[in-house]
CSV table of C-alpha atoms in Angstrom, one decimal:
chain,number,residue,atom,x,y,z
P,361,UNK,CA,-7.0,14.9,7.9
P,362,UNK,CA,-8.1,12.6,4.7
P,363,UNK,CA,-10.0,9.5,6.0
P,364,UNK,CA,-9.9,5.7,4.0
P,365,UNK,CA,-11.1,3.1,4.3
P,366,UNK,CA,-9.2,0.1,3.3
P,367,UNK,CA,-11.9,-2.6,2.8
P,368,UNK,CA,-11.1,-6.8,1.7
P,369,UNK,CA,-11.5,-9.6,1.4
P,370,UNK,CA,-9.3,-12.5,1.2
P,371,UNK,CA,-9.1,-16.3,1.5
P,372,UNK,CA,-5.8,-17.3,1.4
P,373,UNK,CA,-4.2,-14.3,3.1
P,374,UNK,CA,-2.9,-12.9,-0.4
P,375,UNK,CA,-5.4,-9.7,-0.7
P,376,UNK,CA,-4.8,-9.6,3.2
P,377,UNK,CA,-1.2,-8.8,2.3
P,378,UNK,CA,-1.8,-6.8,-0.1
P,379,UNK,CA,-4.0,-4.6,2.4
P,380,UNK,CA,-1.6,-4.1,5.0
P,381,UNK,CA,1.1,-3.0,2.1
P,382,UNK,CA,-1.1,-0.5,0.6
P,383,UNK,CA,-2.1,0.7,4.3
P,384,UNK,CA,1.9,0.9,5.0
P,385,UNK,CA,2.4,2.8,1.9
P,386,UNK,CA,-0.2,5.9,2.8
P,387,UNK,CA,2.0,6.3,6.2
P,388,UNK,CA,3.1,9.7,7.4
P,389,UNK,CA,0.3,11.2,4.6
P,390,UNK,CA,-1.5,12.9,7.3
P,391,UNK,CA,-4.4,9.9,6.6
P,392,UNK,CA,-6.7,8.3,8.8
P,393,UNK,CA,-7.2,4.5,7.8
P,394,UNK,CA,-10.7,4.3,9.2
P,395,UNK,CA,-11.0,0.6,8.8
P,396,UNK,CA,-9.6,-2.8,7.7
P,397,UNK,CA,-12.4,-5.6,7.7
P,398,UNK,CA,-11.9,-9.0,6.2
P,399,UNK,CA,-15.9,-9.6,7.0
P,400,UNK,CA,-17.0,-7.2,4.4
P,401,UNK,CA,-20.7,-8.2,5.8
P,402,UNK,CA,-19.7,-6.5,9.2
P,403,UNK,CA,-19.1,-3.1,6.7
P,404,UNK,CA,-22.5,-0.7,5.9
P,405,UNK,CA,-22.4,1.2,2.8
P,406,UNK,CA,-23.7,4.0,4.7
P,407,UNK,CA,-20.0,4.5,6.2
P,408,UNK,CA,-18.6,5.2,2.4
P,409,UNK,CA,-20.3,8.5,2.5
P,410,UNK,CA,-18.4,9.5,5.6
P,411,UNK,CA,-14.8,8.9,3.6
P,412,UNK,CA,-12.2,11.1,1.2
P,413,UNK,CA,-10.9,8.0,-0.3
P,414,UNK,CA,-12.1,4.1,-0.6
P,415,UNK,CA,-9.4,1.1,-1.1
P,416,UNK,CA,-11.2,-2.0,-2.1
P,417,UNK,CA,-9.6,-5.3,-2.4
P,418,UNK,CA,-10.6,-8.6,-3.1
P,419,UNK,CA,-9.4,-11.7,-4.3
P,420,UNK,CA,-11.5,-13.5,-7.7
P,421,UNK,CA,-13.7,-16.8,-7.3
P,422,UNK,CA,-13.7,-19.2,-9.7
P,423,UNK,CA,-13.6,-18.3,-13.5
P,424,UNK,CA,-14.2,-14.7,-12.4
P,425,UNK,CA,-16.7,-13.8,-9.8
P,426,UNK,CA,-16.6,-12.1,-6.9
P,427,UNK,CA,-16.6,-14.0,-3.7
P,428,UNK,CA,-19.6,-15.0,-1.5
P,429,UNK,CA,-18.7,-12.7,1.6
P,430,UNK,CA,-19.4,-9.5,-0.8
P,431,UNK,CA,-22.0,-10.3,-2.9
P,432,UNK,CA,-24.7,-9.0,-0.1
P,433,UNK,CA,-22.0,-5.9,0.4
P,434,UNK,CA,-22.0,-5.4,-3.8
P,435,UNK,CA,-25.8,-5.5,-3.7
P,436,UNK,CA,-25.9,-2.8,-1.3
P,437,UNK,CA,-23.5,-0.6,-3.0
P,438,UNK,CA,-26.3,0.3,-5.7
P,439,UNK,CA,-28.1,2.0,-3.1
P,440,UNK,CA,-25.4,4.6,-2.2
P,441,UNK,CA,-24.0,7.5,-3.6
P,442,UNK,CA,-20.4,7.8,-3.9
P,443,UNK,CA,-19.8,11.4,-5.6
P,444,UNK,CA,-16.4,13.0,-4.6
P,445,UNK,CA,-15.2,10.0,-3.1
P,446,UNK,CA,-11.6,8.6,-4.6
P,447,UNK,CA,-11.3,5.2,-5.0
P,448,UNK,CA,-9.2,2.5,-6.3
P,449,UNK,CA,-9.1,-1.4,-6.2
P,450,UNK,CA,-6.3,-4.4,-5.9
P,451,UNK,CA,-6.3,-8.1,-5.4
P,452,UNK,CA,-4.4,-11.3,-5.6
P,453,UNK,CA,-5.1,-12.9,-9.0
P,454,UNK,CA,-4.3,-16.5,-10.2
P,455,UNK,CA,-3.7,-16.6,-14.4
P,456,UNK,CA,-5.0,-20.3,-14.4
P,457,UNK,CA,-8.4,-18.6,-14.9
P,458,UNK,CA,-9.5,-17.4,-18.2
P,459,UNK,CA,-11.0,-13.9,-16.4
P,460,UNK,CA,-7.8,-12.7,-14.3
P,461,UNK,CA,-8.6,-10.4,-11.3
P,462,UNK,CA,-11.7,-10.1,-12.9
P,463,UNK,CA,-13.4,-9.0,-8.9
P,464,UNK,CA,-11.2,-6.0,-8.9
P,465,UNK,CA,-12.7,-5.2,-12.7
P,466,UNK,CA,-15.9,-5.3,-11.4
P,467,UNK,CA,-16.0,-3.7,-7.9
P,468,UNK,CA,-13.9,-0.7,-9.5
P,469,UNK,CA,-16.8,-0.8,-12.2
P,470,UNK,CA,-19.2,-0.9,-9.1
P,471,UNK,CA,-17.4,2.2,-7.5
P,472,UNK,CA,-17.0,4.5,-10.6
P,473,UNK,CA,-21.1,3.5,-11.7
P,474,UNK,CA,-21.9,5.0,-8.3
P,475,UNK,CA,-19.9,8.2,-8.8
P,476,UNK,CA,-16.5,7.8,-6.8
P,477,UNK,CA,-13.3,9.2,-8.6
P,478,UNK,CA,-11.5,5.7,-9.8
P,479,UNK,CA,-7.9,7.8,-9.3
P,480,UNK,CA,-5.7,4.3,-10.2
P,481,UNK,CA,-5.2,1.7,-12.5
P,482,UNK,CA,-6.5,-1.7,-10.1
P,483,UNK,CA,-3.9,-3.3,-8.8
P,484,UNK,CA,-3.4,-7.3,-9.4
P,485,UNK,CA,-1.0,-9.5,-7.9
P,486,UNK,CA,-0.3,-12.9,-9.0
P,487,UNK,CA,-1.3,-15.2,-6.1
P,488,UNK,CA,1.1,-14.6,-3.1
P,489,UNK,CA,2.8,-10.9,-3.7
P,490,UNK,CA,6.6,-11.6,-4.5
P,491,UNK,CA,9.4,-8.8,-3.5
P,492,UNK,CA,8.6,-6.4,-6.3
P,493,UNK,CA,4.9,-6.9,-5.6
P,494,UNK,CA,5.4,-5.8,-2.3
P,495,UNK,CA,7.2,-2.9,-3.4
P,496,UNK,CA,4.2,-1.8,-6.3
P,497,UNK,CA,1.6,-2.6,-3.3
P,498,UNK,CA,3.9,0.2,-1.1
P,499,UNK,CA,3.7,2.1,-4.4
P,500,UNK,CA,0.1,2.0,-4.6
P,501,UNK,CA,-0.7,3.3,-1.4
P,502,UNK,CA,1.7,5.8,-1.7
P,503,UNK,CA,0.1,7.1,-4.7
P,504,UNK,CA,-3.0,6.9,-3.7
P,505,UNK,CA,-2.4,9.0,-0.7
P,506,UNK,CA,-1.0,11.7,-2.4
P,507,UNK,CA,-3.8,11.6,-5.2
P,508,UNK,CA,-6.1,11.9,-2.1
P,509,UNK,CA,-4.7,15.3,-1.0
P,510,UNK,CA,-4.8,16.6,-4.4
């Protein structure tokens, strides 16, 4: 059995949602969801080693930072080898901002400069995820699951 870890962030509940989607979408993949966090500090980098597949979400601060709660978590993620390890990243976005989703650009940046397989495209939602966002989020997981077991 394939083990992820499904690791965010999220301030107004957007990523949140977007989580749970992506989670629902890997069901009946023969895939053990290892964890869901929203404190990212309660997360050590030392249990990304122990994973097939990393999903890593998080929302964008400001004109396109990441937030606060992961900057000590970012930090540590120079320290760890991530060879072998399939990844992918999401997060609620708001266009207001001249950097759009820019966190998800930089943690899948992060997570490829440390070695793990990017195997999507990062997924970005405008703000609140509509009815066909919900369906790409299902989408996502779906495909990521089935990239996992290839």
């Amino acid at each position: 059995m394939k083990r992820v870890l499904v690791l965010f962030t999220s301030m107004s509940g957007n990523t949140e949602e977007m989580a749970d989607l992506i989670e629902r979408g890997m069901d009946g993949q023969n895939i053990d969801i290892v964890k869901k966090q929203i404190d990212i500090d309660n997360v050590s980098v030392d249990e990304l080693k122990e994973l097939d597949g990393i999903l890593f979400g998080s929302y964008t601060w400001g004109d396109g930072d990441l937030p606060d709660e992961l900057e000590e978590f970012y930090d540590d993620l120079g320290d760890v080898k991530l060879t072998g390890i399939r990844a992918a990243t999401f997060g609620s976005c708001d266009s207001m901002y001249p950097h759009y989703g820019a966190a998800v650009d930089i943690l899948r940046d992060k997570l490829s400069e440390r070695g793990a397989d990017i195997v999507l495209d990062g997924l970005k939602v405008e703000l609140t995820p509509d009815e066909d966002d919900e369906q790409e989020c299902l989408e996502y997981g779906k495909a990521f699951g089935q990239l996992l077991h290839k």
